[in-house]
Amino acid sequence: MGSLQQFYINGEWVNPADGASSHTVINPATENPLGELAMGGAADIDAAISAAAAAFPAFSAEPLETRLGYLEKIAEGYQARLEEIAQAISQEMGAPISMARKVQAPMGLGHLKTTLAVARDYPFEEQLGQAQIRRAAAGVCALITPWNWPMNQVMCKVAPAIAAGCTMVLKPSEFAPLSAQILAEIIDEAGLPAGVFNMVHGDGAQVGPLLSSDPRIDVVSLTGSTRAGESVSREAAATIKRVSLELGGKSANILLPGCDLQKAVTHGVRAMMNNTGQSCNAPSRMLVPADQLAEAEAIAAEACSTIVAGDPQNEDTVIGPIANGRQYQRVQSMIEKGVEEGAKLVAGGTGKPDGLEAGYFARPTVFSQVSNTMTIGREEIFGPVLVMIPYQNVDEAVAIANDSDYGLSGYVFGEDSDARAVAARLRTGMVHINGAGPDLQGAFGGYKQSGNGREWGRFGLEEFLETQSLFLPS
């Protein structure tokens, strides 16, 4: 793997400009260093943007099949290094190796394959009346990605950007640079023209504004916190550029009266704890009929007892550590806050699971008798912490679900027609019904403070396209 002391700019691995700082990459399961990561500054970002801007005219004019040919080569390289990518993700952010192999790493490959299929059938040109509609590359893109699903979030931006004919500067999370480093090597080996893909590591608070405010950047695509989304939006405003944001969530999981409570609660707990609760679309608020709350609590406690936290390299581990020390402290403080607010602790609590002294491990935790006004009922915790909220009737459940600053995802368990009717009332970008998983052809994104763009499939491709109308004489 390439040196963490270099950036990928204009088709070459280059040393940082003078005065670059460094960041120690920590294995969250051991708290031991994995290496020193060079952190870029203004000069590095300028060089990367300059390379992308210079490459855009020629690359955007390449035939679609040429661009897709590059994606096919990237997919081949990704497939060949799938195990290496899985190992990198497990080390850098603590995903259990079984999950890294089955889900985390393959998601990146899934986005590559989905983008290839979508782009081949997409109507880049069509006739509407006397107008010929063209959809062309949106321009030079800044791609800013998080640490919780590293390759999922990188590839659902990079793949459609390439297919659209855009050039780009990627700023991956400094907490998850290993998998991004492998991807840059794969792209280099695929022969993508110099300047089309550039990667600079750096601190989001410093590098994000540099990318967002630069007039040469046409599109900013960010996945991150709501605070990061606010910063990007402010910095981008002066140059009136396109901003696509995939931000936080506090998704409600409505268990309708008469549903299979054992199945619904068990699924809800496991889905919440998946990826150690570090998913923006996690079902973090479980809404339960008030007269079934005690039964649901007992089921949730039992489900939690089966969730094994431990060494990510152990095949039996269900959840790994929190991805970094800063987030671990936030999760601990939010659990303390729940106790202070008077919520009922059903399972877990502060501290680490028994037998785990090193690493940023948190106990799978469930609170019940939570109200929607409590901090733990409103704020995104981003850890293995589920809150259970009682409701009296379905109208109240919908009102509670929609009473949130967020609107990323929703979940409904119940008889199919009833569940669909409730889903239609939710102010969220996505709804999972009766345990259904995601589909990469669907649109990933949300309402309100969960963001304002869509990713995945056709919808993700369109984030990197501009529409031009050619009005023709009759």
Short mmCIF file of C-alpha atoms in Angstrom, two decimals:
data_model
loop_
_atom_site.label_atom_id
_atom_site.label_comp_id
_atom_site.label_asym_id
_atom_site.label_seq_id
_atom_site.Cartn_x
_atom_site.Cartn_y
_atom_site.Cartn_z
CA MET A 1 0.00 0.00 0.00
CA GLY A 2 1.21 3.52 -0.80
CA SER A 3 2.70 5.79 1.81
CA LEU A 4 0.29 7.66 4.06
CA GLN A 5 2.72 10.57 3.71
CA GLN A 6 1.73 11.28 0.10
CA PHE A 7 -1.29 12.56 -1.80
CA TYR A 8 -2.52 11.52 -5.24
CA ILE A 9 -2.55 14.60 -7.49
CA ASN A 10 -2.55 14.84 -11.29
CA GLY A 11 -1.90 11.13 -11.75
CA GLU A 12 1.09 10.96 -9.40
CA TRP A 13 1.88 10.28 -5.77
CA VAL A 14 3.29 13.55 -4.45
CA ASN A 15 4.70 14.80 -1.19
CA PRO A 16 2.71 17.42 0.72
CA ALA A 17 3.58 21.07 0.41
CA ASP A 18 5.93 22.46 3.04
CA GLY A 19 4.52 22.74 6.52
CA ALA A 20 2.04 19.87 6.31
CA SER A 21 0.88 18.55 9.68
CA SER A 22 0.26 14.89 10.49
CA HIS A 23 -2.46 12.79 12.09
CA THR A 24 -1.89 9.54 13.94
CA VAL A 25 -4.17 6.84 12.58
CA ILE A 26 -5.35 4.68 15.49
CA ASN A 27 -6.68 1.13 15.46
CA PRO A 28 -9.86 1.62 17.54
CA ALA A 29 -9.84 -1.99 18.77
CA THR A 30 -6.38 -1.72 20.33
CA GLU A 31 -5.77 2.04 20.58
CA ASN A 32 -2.39 1.37 18.95
CA PRO A 33 -1.08 3.53 16.09
CA LEU A 34 -1.44 2.26 12.53
CA GLY A 35 0.69 5.02 11.01
CA GLU A 36 1.16 8.74 10.51
CA LEU A 37 -1.06 10.42 7.94
CA ALA A 38 0.09 13.60 6.19
CA MET A 39 -2.56 16.32 6.39
CA GLY A 40 -2.93 18.67 3.47
CA GLY A 41 -3.32 22.41 3.55
CA ALA A 42 -4.16 25.24 1.17
CA ALA A 43 -1.29 24.59 -1.26
CA ASP A 44 -2.14 20.90 -1.59
CA ILE A 45 -5.83 21.61 -2.15
CA ASP A 46 -4.96 24.26 -4.74
CA ALA A 47 -2.76 21.80 -6.64
CA ALA A 48 -5.49 19.14 -6.61
CA ILE A 49 -8.20 21.54 -7.78
CA SER A 50 -5.91 22.91 -10.50
CA ALA A 51 -5.28 19.38 -11.78
CA ALA A 52 -8.99 18.55 -11.79
CA ALA A 53 -9.91 21.80 -13.53
CA ALA A 54 -7.29 21.26 -16.21
CA ALA A 55 -8.46 17.70 -16.85
CA PHE A 56 -12.17 18.50 -17.07
CA PRO A 57 -12.55 19.75 -20.68
CA ALA A 58 -10.96 16.67 -22.24
CA PHE A 59 -12.45 14.10 -19.87
CA SER A 60 -15.99 15.46 -20.05
CA ALA A 61 -15.77 15.19 -23.86
CA GLU A 62 -14.77 11.51 -23.76
CA PRO A 63 -17.41 9.12 -25.12
CA LEU A 64 -19.55 7.42 -22.48
CA GLU A 65 -18.14 4.00 -23.36
CA THR A 66 -14.61 5.27 -22.74
CA ARG A 67 -15.55 6.54 -19.30
CA LEU A 68 -17.35 3.31 -18.48
CA GLY A 69 -14.32 1.38 -19.66
CA TYR A 70 -12.29 3.07 -16.94
CA LEU A 71 -14.96 2.13 -14.39
CA GLU A 72 -14.81 -1.49 -15.53
CA LYS A 73 -11.05 -1.53 -14.98
CA ILE A 74 -11.51 0.04 -11.54
CA ALA A 75 -14.11 -2.62 -10.70
CA GLU A 76 -11.69 -5.36 -11.76
CA GLY A 77 -8.95 -3.90 -9.58
CA TYR A 78 -11.35 -3.48 -6.68
CA GLN A 79 -12.49 -7.10 -6.96
CA ALA A 80 -8.88 -8.29 -6.99
CA ARG A 81 -8.10 -6.40 -3.79
CA LEU A 82 -11.42 -6.98 -2.01
CA GLU A 83 -9.87 -8.87 0.91
CA GLU A 84 -7.20 -6.21 1.34
CA ILE A 85 -9.87 -3.50 1.39
CA ALA A 86 -11.90 -5.46 3.96
CA GLN A 87 -8.84 -5.82 6.20
CA ALA A 88 -8.09 -2.10 5.89
CA ILE A 89 -11.64 -1.12 6.85
CA SER A 90 -11.60 -3.49 9.82
CA GLN A 91 -8.34 -1.99 11.06
CA GLU A 92 -9.11 1.67 10.48
CA MET A 93 -12.67 1.90 11.83
CA GLY A 94 -13.18 -1.35 13.74
CA ALA A 95 -15.76 -3.21 11.65
CA PRO A 96 -15.82 -6.94 12.46
CA ILE A 97 -13.89 -8.71 9.72
CA SER A 98 -16.93 -10.82 8.82
CA MET A 99 -18.96 -7.66 8.25
CA ALA A 100 -16.10 -5.95 6.41
CA ARG A 101 -15.90 -8.92 4.03
CA LYS A 102 -19.63 -9.40 3.52
CA VAL A 103 -20.91 -5.82 3.52
CA GLN A 104 -18.47 -2.94 4.06
CA ALA A 105 -15.96 -3.71 1.29
CA PRO A 106 -18.48 -5.21 -1.19
CA MET A 107 -20.68 -2.10 -0.99
CA GLY A 108 -18.04 -0.16 -2.89
CA LEU A 109 -17.98 -2.78 -5.62
CA GLY A 110 -21.77 -2.78 -5.63
CA HIS A 111 -21.85 0.94 -6.40
CA LEU A 112 -19.38 0.45 -9.24
CA LYS A 113 -21.50 -2.27 -10.83
CA THR A 114 -24.77 -0.38 -10.26
CA THR A 115 -23.35 2.80 -11.79
CA LEU A 116 -22.15 0.89 -14.84
CA ALA A 117 -25.61 -0.63 -15.37
CA VAL A 118 -27.44 2.67 -14.80
CA ALA A 119 -25.17 4.75 -17.04
CA ARG A 120 -25.54 2.37 -20.00
CA ASP A 121 -29.32 2.85 -20.01
CA TYR A 122 -29.48 6.48 -18.90
CA PRO A 123 -31.05 9.04 -21.33
CA PHE A 124 -28.15 11.50 -21.55
CA GLU A 125 -30.00 12.96 -24.56
CA GLU A 126 -33.73 12.95 -25.28
CA GLN A 127 -36.27 14.89 -27.30
CA LEU A 128 -39.08 16.70 -25.46
CA GLY A 129 -41.30 18.58 -27.90
CA GLN A 130 -39.05 20.91 -29.90
CA ALA A 131 -36.36 20.81 -27.23
CA GLN A 132 -33.41 18.48 -27.26
CA ILE A 133 -32.42 17.77 -23.67
CA ARG A 134 -28.76 17.09 -22.96
CA ARG A 135 -27.37 15.98 -19.65
CA ALA A 136 -23.71 16.79 -19.34
CA ALA A 137 -20.99 16.60 -16.72
CA ALA A 138 -21.58 19.10 -13.91
CA GLY A 139 -17.90 20.03 -13.62
CA VAL A 140 -15.15 19.79 -11.04
CA CYS A 141 -16.34 18.08 -7.87
CA ALA A 142 -15.21 18.10 -4.25
CA LEU A 143 -16.06 14.80 -2.57
CA ILE A 144 -15.90 14.74 1.24
CA THR A 145 -16.54 11.39 2.91
CA PRO A 146 -16.86 9.98 6.45
CA TRP A 147 -15.31 7.12 8.42
CA ASN A 148 -18.33 4.96 9.25
CA TRP A 149 -18.86 3.30 5.84
CA PRO A 150 -15.61 4.24 4.09
CA MET A 151 -15.83 2.55 0.70
CA ASN A 152 -19.61 2.72 0.49
CA GLN A 153 -19.51 6.49 0.78
CA VAL A 154 -16.44 7.01 -1.39
CA MET A 155 -17.62 4.83 -4.26
CA CYS A 156 -21.21 6.08 -4.34
CA LYS A 157 -19.66 9.47 -5.22
CA VAL A 158 -16.56 8.56 -7.24
CA ALA A 159 -18.26 6.02 -9.53
CA PRO A 160 -21.13 8.24 -10.76
CA ALA A 161 -18.82 11.26 -11.00
CA ILE A 162 -16.56 9.36 -13.41
CA ALA A 163 -19.53 8.00 -15.37
CA ALA A 164 -20.91 11.54 -15.73
CA GLY A 165 -17.60 12.88 -17.04
CA CYS A 166 -16.69 14.93 -13.98
CA THR A 167 -13.24 15.40 -12.49
CA MET A 168 -12.77 15.39 -8.73
CA VAL A 169 -10.87 15.99 -5.53
CA LEU A 170 -11.57 13.38 -2.85
CA LYS A 171 -11.05 14.23 0.82
CA PRO A 172 -11.62 10.96 2.72
CA SER A 173 -11.91 10.89 6.48
CA GLU A 174 -8.60 11.12 8.28
CA PHE A 175 -9.95 8.37 10.55
CA ALA A 176 -10.32 5.94 7.61
CA PRO A 177 -7.48 6.60 5.16
CA LEU A 178 -6.25 3.04 4.58
CA SER A 179 -9.07 1.87 2.31
CA ALA A 180 -9.01 5.18 0.41
CA GLN A 181 -5.29 4.71 -0.19
CA ILE A 182 -5.93 1.31 -1.76
CA LEU A 183 -8.67 2.77 -3.95
CA ALA A 184 -6.35 5.51 -5.22
CA GLU A 185 -3.83 2.82 -6.19
CA ILE A 186 -6.56 0.89 -8.02
CA ILE A 187 -7.62 4.02 -9.92
CA ASP A 188 -4.00 4.79 -10.82
CA GLU A 189 -3.51 1.25 -12.16
CA ALA A 190 -6.75 1.53 -14.17
CA GLY A 191 -5.16 4.31 -16.22
CA LEU A 192 -7.68 7.05 -15.54
CA PRO A 193 -6.32 10.22 -17.19
CA ALA A 194 -4.16 12.43 -14.98
CA GLY A 195 -6.15 14.98 -13.00
CA VAL A 196 -9.52 13.25 -13.25
CA PHE A 197 -9.20 11.75 -9.77
CA ASN A 198 -7.20 13.49 -7.06
CA MET A 199 -7.00 12.66 -3.35
CA VAL A 200 -5.79 14.84 -0.50
CA HIS A 201 -6.03 13.90 3.16
CA GLY A 202 -6.76 16.57 5.72
CA ASP A 203 -8.78 17.84 8.63
CA GLY A 204 -12.37 18.39 7.58
CA ALA A 205 -12.74 21.66 9.47
CA GLN A 206 -9.78 23.12 7.57
CA VAL A 207 -9.95 21.43 4.18
CA GLY A 208 -13.74 21.45 3.79
CA PRO A 209 -14.01 25.26 3.57
CA LEU A 210 -11.05 25.41 1.15
CA LEU A 211 -12.80 23.03 -1.21
CA SER A 212 -16.29 24.46 -0.79
CA SER A 213 -15.34 28.10 -1.30
CA ASP A 214 -13.07 27.67 -4.33
CA PRO A 215 -14.74 29.10 -7.47
CA ARG A 216 -13.21 26.33 -9.61
CA ILE A 217 -15.30 23.74 -7.77
CA ASP A 218 -18.73 23.27 -9.36
CA VAL A 219 -20.17 20.57 -7.09
CA VAL A 220 -19.62 19.71 -3.45
CA SER A 221 -20.84 16.30 -2.33
CA LEU A 222 -20.52 15.77 1.42
CA THR A 223 -21.48 12.90 3.67
CA GLY A 224 -21.02 13.88 7.29
CA SER A 225 -22.49 15.62 10.29
CA THR A 226 -25.14 18.32 10.16
CA ARG A 227 -22.54 20.76 11.46
CA ALA A 228 -20.25 19.90 8.55
CA GLY A 229 -23.18 20.36 6.18
CA GLU A 230 -23.85 23.82 7.57
CA SER A 231 -20.19 24.78 7.08
CA VAL A 232 -20.07 23.52 3.50
CA SER A 233 -23.31 25.30 2.64
CA ARG A 234 -22.06 28.62 4.02
CA GLU A 235 -18.69 28.40 2.27
CA ALA A 236 -20.25 27.38 -1.05
CA ALA A 237 -22.91 30.09 -1.04
CA ALA A 238 -20.71 32.89 -2.37
CA THR A 239 -20.02 31.03 -5.60
CA ILE A 240 -23.54 29.61 -6.04
CA LYS A 241 -22.47 26.04 -6.65
CA ARG A 242 -24.35 22.80 -6.37
CA VAL A 243 -24.16 21.26 -2.89
CA SER A 244 -25.32 17.72 -2.20
CA LEU A 245 -25.51 16.78 1.47
CA GLU A 246 -26.09 13.42 3.14
CA LEU A 247 -26.12 14.20 6.84
CA GLY A 248 -27.38 12.81 10.13
CA GLY A 249 -30.49 10.99 11.21
CA LYS A 250 -32.63 9.97 14.16
CA SER A 251 -34.81 7.46 12.38
CA ALA A 252 -38.03 6.20 13.92
CA ASN A 253 -38.94 2.51 13.85
CA ILE A 254 -42.72 2.25 14.30
CA LEU A 255 -43.96 -1.10 15.57
CA LEU A 256 -47.65 -1.12 14.72
CA PRO A 257 -50.28 -2.71 16.99
CA GLY A 258 -50.69 -6.38 16.16
CA CYS A 259 -47.26 -6.83 14.60
CA ASP A 260 -45.07 -9.80 15.50
CA LEU A 261 -43.47 -8.08 18.50
CA GLN A 262 -40.78 -10.71 19.05
CA LYS A 263 -39.63 -10.46 15.45
CA ALA A 264 -39.97 -6.70 15.19
CA VAL A 265 -38.14 -5.82 18.40
CA THR A 266 -35.36 -8.34 17.80
CA HIS A 267 -34.83 -7.07 14.28
CA GLY A 268 -34.94 -3.46 15.46
CA VAL A 269 -32.29 -4.03 18.13
CA ARG A 270 -29.96 -5.88 15.78
CA ALA A 271 -30.40 -3.32 13.03
CA MET A 272 -29.62 -0.52 15.48
CA MET A 273 -26.48 -2.20 16.79
CA ASN A 274 -25.21 -3.12 13.31
CA ASN A 275 -21.92 -1.33 12.54
CA THR A 276 -21.81 -0.47 16.27
CA GLY A 277 -24.69 1.95 15.73
CA GLN A 278 -22.54 4.10 13.45
CA SER A 279 -24.95 4.46 10.54
CA CYS A 280 -26.80 7.68 9.76
CA ASN A 281 -29.92 5.70 8.81
CA ALA A 282 -29.93 3.47 11.93
CA PRO A 283 -33.39 2.83 13.48
CA SER A 284 -32.46 4.63 16.69
CA ARG A 285 -35.98 5.46 17.96
CA MET A 286 -38.22 2.41 18.48
CA LEU A 287 -41.86 3.46 18.82
CA VAL A 288 -43.89 0.82 20.69
CA PRO A 289 -47.59 0.64 21.63
CA ALA A 290 -47.69 1.73 25.29
CA ASP A 291 -49.55 -1.38 26.42
CA GLN A 292 -46.79 -3.58 24.95
CA LEU A 293 -43.80 -1.61 26.21
CA ALA A 294 -42.92 -3.95 29.09
CA GLU A 295 -42.98 -6.96 26.77
CA ALA A 296 -40.87 -5.11 24.21
CA GLU A 297 -38.34 -4.19 26.88
CA ALA A 298 -37.85 -7.84 27.84
CA ILE A 299 -37.36 -8.83 24.19
CA ALA A 300 -34.89 -5.98 23.65
CA ALA A 301 -32.85 -6.97 26.71
CA GLU A 302 -32.67 -10.56 25.48
CA ALA A 303 -31.64 -9.44 21.98
CA CYS A 304 -28.90 -7.26 23.43
CA SER A 305 -27.50 -10.16 25.40
CA THR A 306 -26.73 -12.00 22.15
CA ILE A 307 -24.72 -9.14 20.64
CA VAL A 308 -21.06 -9.96 21.15
CA ALA A 309 -18.68 -7.00 21.19
CA GLY A 310 -15.02 -7.81 20.78
CA ASP A 311 -11.94 -8.19 18.62
CA PRO A 312 -12.88 -7.30 15.02
CA GLN A 313 -10.58 -10.05 13.76
CA ASN A 314 -12.64 -12.69 15.59
CA GLU A 315 -15.21 -14.27 13.26
CA ASP A 316 -17.72 -14.51 16.15
CA THR A 317 -17.67 -10.78 16.90
CA VAL A 318 -20.97 -9.08 16.13
CA ILE A 319 -19.97 -5.47 16.78
CA GLY A 320 -16.57 -3.88 17.02
CA PRO A 321 -15.42 -0.71 18.76
CA ILE A 322 -16.53 2.84 18.21
CA ALA A 323 -14.36 4.12 15.36
CA ASN A 324 -12.37 6.74 17.27
CA GLY A 325 -11.79 8.12 20.73
CA ARG A 326 -13.67 11.36 20.19
CA GLN A 327 -16.83 9.53 19.17
CA TYR A 328 -16.43 7.04 22.02
CA GLN A 329 -16.49 9.89 24.53
CA ARG A 330 -19.62 11.35 22.92
CA VAL A 331 -21.44 8.01 23.13
CA GLN A 332 -20.49 7.65 26.80
CA SER A 333 -21.67 11.17 27.58
CA MET A 334 -25.00 10.55 25.82
CA ILE A 335 -25.58 7.36 27.83
CA GLU A 336 -24.89 9.37 30.99
CA LYS A 337 -27.33 12.00 29.74
CA GLY A 338 -30.05 9.38 29.29
CA VAL A 339 -29.65 8.25 32.89
CA GLU A 340 -29.74 11.87 34.08
CA GLU A 341 -32.90 12.54 32.08
CA GLY A 342 -34.68 9.70 33.85
CA ALA A 343 -34.96 7.19 31.03
CA LYS A 344 -35.21 3.53 32.07
CA LEU A 345 -32.00 1.61 31.39
CA VAL A 346 -33.05 -1.74 29.94
CA ALA A 347 -29.64 -3.02 28.87
CA GLY A 348 -26.03 -1.85 28.78
CA GLY A 349 -24.95 1.47 30.21
CA THR A 350 -21.70 3.38 30.45
CA GLY A 351 -18.27 1.79 30.29
CA LYS A 352 -16.90 -1.08 28.27
CA PRO A 353 -18.23 -4.63 27.93
CA ASP A 354 -16.81 -7.12 30.40
CA GLY A 355 -13.35 -8.37 29.50
CA LEU A 356 -12.51 -5.51 27.15
CA GLU A 357 -10.04 -3.10 28.68
CA ALA A 358 -8.30 -1.67 25.60
CA GLY A 359 -10.13 -0.24 22.60
CA TYR A 360 -13.09 2.12 22.18
CA PHE A 361 -15.71 -0.50 22.94
CA ALA A 362 -19.17 0.57 24.13
CA ARG A 363 -21.84 -1.59 25.70
CA PRO A 364 -24.93 -2.24 23.55
CA THR A 365 -27.45 -0.05 25.36
CA VAL A 366 -31.24 0.23 25.36
CA PHE A 367 -33.25 2.95 27.11
CA SER A 368 -37.01 2.77 27.53
CA GLN A 369 -39.73 5.15 28.71
CA VAL A 370 -38.05 7.83 26.64
CA SER A 371 -39.96 10.92 25.58
CA ASN A 372 -39.39 12.74 22.34
CA THR A 373 -38.29 15.81 24.30
CA MET A 374 -35.30 14.10 25.93
CA THR A 375 -31.84 14.75 24.52
CA ILE A 376 -31.36 11.05 23.79
CA GLY A 377 -34.68 11.05 21.94
CA ARG A 378 -33.75 13.96 19.70
CA GLU A 379 -30.00 14.02 19.10
CA GLU A 380 -28.08 11.58 16.94
CA ILE A 381 -25.85 9.50 19.23
CA PHE A 382 -24.02 7.51 16.53
CA GLY A 383 -23.28 4.54 18.72
CA PRO A 384 -24.95 1.31 19.91
CA VAL A 385 -27.73 3.09 21.82
CA LEU A 386 -31.43 2.47 21.16
CA VAL A 387 -34.27 4.47 22.71
CA MET A 388 -37.80 3.06 23.10
CA ILE A 389 -40.68 5.53 23.03
CA PRO A 390 -44.27 4.50 23.93
CA TYR A 391 -47.26 5.75 21.94
CA GLN A 392 -51.05 5.53 22.42
CA ASN A 393 -52.28 5.32 18.82
CA VAL A 394 -50.93 5.31 15.29
CA ASP A 395 -51.58 9.00 14.71
CA GLU A 396 -49.44 9.80 17.74
CA ALA A 397 -46.72 7.43 16.50
CA VAL A 398 -46.57 9.23 13.16
CA ALA A 399 -46.49 12.60 14.91
CA ILE A 400 -43.62 11.48 17.15
CA ALA A 401 -41.72 10.06 14.17
CA ASN A 402 -42.07 13.31 12.24
CA ASP A 403 -41.25 15.48 15.25
CA SER A 404 -37.54 15.53 14.49
CA ASP A 405 -34.98 17.85 12.98
CA TYR A 406 -33.98 14.91 10.81
CA GLY A 407 -35.73 13.00 8.04
CA LEU A 408 -33.31 10.46 6.64
CA SER A 409 -34.96 7.09 7.09
CA GLY A 410 -37.91 5.40 8.70
CA TYR A 411 -38.95 1.86 9.57
CA VAL A 412 -42.42 0.34 9.94
CA PHE A 413 -43.39 -3.14 11.14
CA GLY A 414 -46.97 -4.36 10.68
CA GLU A 415 -49.50 -5.80 8.27
CA ASP A 416 -48.31 -4.85 4.78
CA SER A 417 -51.11 -2.47 3.73
CA ASP A 418 -51.11 -0.76 7.13
CA ALA A 419 -47.32 -0.42 7.09
CA ARG A 420 -47.37 1.10 3.60
CA ALA A 421 -50.05 3.59 4.64
CA VAL A 422 -47.99 4.69 7.64
CA ALA A 423 -44.82 4.86 5.52
CA ALA A 424 -46.54 7.31 3.17
CA ARG A 425 -47.09 9.68 6.11
CA LEU A 426 -43.47 9.78 7.21
CA ARG A 427 -41.39 12.83 6.31
CA THR A 428 -38.29 10.83 5.46
CA GLY A 429 -36.33 10.10 2.31
CA MET A 430 -36.49 6.34 2.85
CA VAL A 431 -38.72 3.86 4.65
CA HIS A 432 -37.92 0.20 5.34
CA ILE A 433 -41.04 -1.95 5.68
CA ASN A 434 -41.06 -5.19 7.68
CA GLY A 435 -37.31 -5.57 7.81
CA ALA A 436 -36.60 -4.95 4.13
CA GLY A 437 -33.00 -4.04 3.38
CA PRO A 438 -31.72 -1.34 1.03
CA ASP A 439 -31.39 -1.60 -2.74
CA LEU A 440 -28.56 0.22 -4.56
CA GLN A 441 -31.03 1.22 -7.29
CA GLY A 442 -33.02 3.22 -4.75
CA ALA A 443 -32.46 6.83 -3.74
CA PHE A 444 -30.43 7.32 -0.56
CA GLY A 445 -30.98 10.68 1.11
CA GLY A 446 -33.31 12.56 3.37
CA TYR A 447 -35.50 15.52 4.26
CA LYS A 448 -34.86 18.45 6.58
CA GLN A 449 -31.48 18.48 8.35
CA SER A 450 -30.65 15.04 7.00
CA GLY A 451 -29.58 16.70 3.75
CA ASN A 452 -30.72 17.84 0.35
CA GLY A 453 -29.35 15.44 -2.25
CA ARG A 454 -29.71 11.82 -3.28
CA GLU A 455 -27.14 9.10 -3.81
CA TRP A 456 -27.12 5.58 -5.31
CA GLY A 457 -28.18 4.40 -8.74
CA ARG A 458 -29.79 6.79 -11.22
CA PHE A 459 -30.38 9.40 -8.54
CA GLY A 460 -26.70 9.46 -7.59
CA LEU A 461 -25.65 9.83 -11.23
CA GLU A 462 -27.94 12.84 -11.66
CA GLU A 463 -26.19 14.68 -8.82
CA PHE A 464 -23.18 14.95 -11.15
CA LEU A 465 -25.07 16.05 -14.28
CA GLU A 466 -26.31 19.43 -15.50
CA THR A 467 -29.30 19.72 -17.83
CA GLN A 468 -29.06 21.73 -21.02
CA SER A 469 -32.02 22.45 -23.34
CA LEU A 470 -31.40 22.97 -27.02
CA PHE A 471 -34.42 24.76 -28.53
CA LEU A 472 -34.65 23.80 -32.17
CA PRO A 473 -36.63 25.41 -35.02
CA SER A 474 -39.79 23.60 -36.08
#
